[in-house]
C-alpha cells in the first residue's frame, strides 16, 4: 500500500483492523475507505468481518452506544428508528446520473455532480467523535457464482449489526457509505428532513445520510438490489424482489417456487407456510446453471414485518421471537423488557417505550399531532436463517436451487382471482409481472391503500429503464425450460372484509405444485388458467382440514371482466408513456383484451367460474 494511505489508515485504527485492510489487496476498496475517513472525520476506525469475535464486538457496541437496548430474553435487543424514519422514503431516494447519461424518466434522479456535492456537505465531519465501522460482507453464499462482495461504512452499530455475511475477496465490490447524522437523546437520526439515499450506480456505490431505518441504510437490503439489477443487466442474469420456498409434495418430492409481491404483501408469510420450507424471503438472484433455471437467496437472515406474527398464523417465527437467540426487534412497544406488537395474539399494554416516545401511553399523539399505535405498522424483527427450524437445509447451496414456478401477486381488493396460471412465460411476465399493481402499505412512507403499478414488485428498486428490465425478464433463460408463471391475490375483499384466510395461500401453493407436476386440470378464464372446484375442495381438506364450499369458490374465482378490462386500460395508458415497451408486452396486452372481450360477449361481464367448465 502507498505510504500516504498507510499513514491515514494507521493513524485511526489498531493493528488488527489495518491487517485486515492490508490483506484485502483491493485499491478500490481502500480508496473508498480513505475517502470516507477524510470526509467524515471519525475519531477511530474499526474494520470487521463476520467472525464471531467481530460480530459480538458490533453487538456489544450497539448496546453500549444505546442504538440497541437489551431485552429480558438472552440475545434479544430492540432498536428504535426516529418517528419520521419508519420506512423507506421514496422521494429522497435517487439515482446519481453522470453528465451525458440518460436514465428512464420514471426513476427518481439527480445529476451526479449535484448529488455528490449535496451528499458530501451532509456527510462532512459526520463521524466526528464517533467510530467509523467498516464491515465486509458478501451477498450470497461465499465462493458461489451468485456471490457479490460488499463493503459497508457506517457510524451506526445497529446498521453494522444487521449485516451477517462473510466476505469473499473479489474484483467488483458494492460499496455503501452511511452516516446517521445528528442524533437526539434516543440516538435516532434527528435531521430527518435532510434524509437522502443516493445511488451512485456508475460506481457501484450507495450513499445515505440522516436515517437509520434499515431499508434506507443497510447495504445488503434494497441498496444492493438497485445495484444488483444493473450488474445483472450487464452480465445476463436477474436480481429480483422475491422469496424462495420449497413446497413438499407426496413421496418427498421437492418443488421450488419464487414469488414477487410488493413490500408488505406476503413474501415472508408465503415462505413461512407451515409444512413447507423457507429458502429466502426478500431477495433472489436468478442464473442459468447447467441448463437449469436456478435461484439463490442472497441474505443470511430475514428482516420481517412483525405485525400479526402470532402462534396461529406464524408459529415458527413466533417461536424464534420468544426464545433465546440473536433477535433485533425494531419499533415495537417495550414494557418491562418485553416486546409487544399489534396482532401478536396477546394483550398489548397501554403504555411503555416505543417509536414515539420513551413514555408512550394509549392516546398519545405523535410530534405531527397524529394518532399513534403501540407498535409501528412497519415494526420489524431481524433473525438469522439458521435459527429458523423450517429453513431448507439447502438454503445456502452455492449453486442455488432449481425453480419450477414464479409467482406474482399484490394487494388487489377487487380484480384478480386468488390464483391463476399463465398460458406461457411471455404471458406471465407481461400480464402478471409487468402488469402487477398493488395497494400501497406502510413499508414506504406515504398514504396507504392507493393502487399503484409495481413492475415485478421491483419498481422501487429499478435502476434502469422499465422496458429494458421487462425485456431482460422475457429473454432470460431462453434456451432452457422455463418455470411456470402464476398470479396470486391474497387480498380480495367483499364489504371491506378479506375473502380468504391468511393460511389459504398454503392451498394455492399446493395447487401450483400439482400443476407443475401435471396432476390437475385448469380452466381458461380469459386472463389465465384457474383451478377446478373439486381439486381445491380436496386440497383445502388435506392441507388445512377445512371445508371449501361451492359458494366460496364461486365468489373467489368469479371472473370480473370489467375490472380486468379496466386494469388493461390503466396498463395501456402507462405503457404508452414507457419509451421502450417491448413488442411482446404490447402483443400480450392486446391478446388479453381480445380474449376478455370475446368472453364478455359470450357470457356477460361477471362470470361464475362453474360456467366456464361448460364454456367453449
Ligand atoms: P417486505 O418484507 O416488506 O418485503 O414484505 P413481505 O412481502 O415479506 O410481507 P409479509 O409476508 O411480511 O406480509 C405483510 C403483511 O401482510 C403482514 O402484516 C401480514 O399479516 C399480511 N398478510 C400476509 N399474508 C396475508 C394474507 O394471506 N391475507 C391477509 N389479509 N394478510 C396477509
Ligand atoms: C421492503 O420494504 O420491501 C422490505 C424492507 O423488505 S426494507 O428492506 O427495509 O426495504
Ligand atoms: Mn422487501
XYZ file of C-alpha atoms in Angstrom, residues 274 276 503 506-507 510 538-546:
15
model
C -46.377 -24.350 7.818
C -43.138 -26.089 3.643
C -53.323 -19.639 5.521
C -50.979 -22.951 1.572
C -53.677 -24.376 -0.705
C -50.255 -26.971 -3.272
C -59.716 -31.727 -1.770
C -56.660 -29.550 -1.165
C -58.436 -27.453 1.490
C -59.383 -30.673 3.221
C -55.927 -32.242 3.019
C -53.888 -29.121 3.743
C -55.980 -27.087 6.171
C -58.572 -29.648 7.280
C -61.203 -27.186 6.099
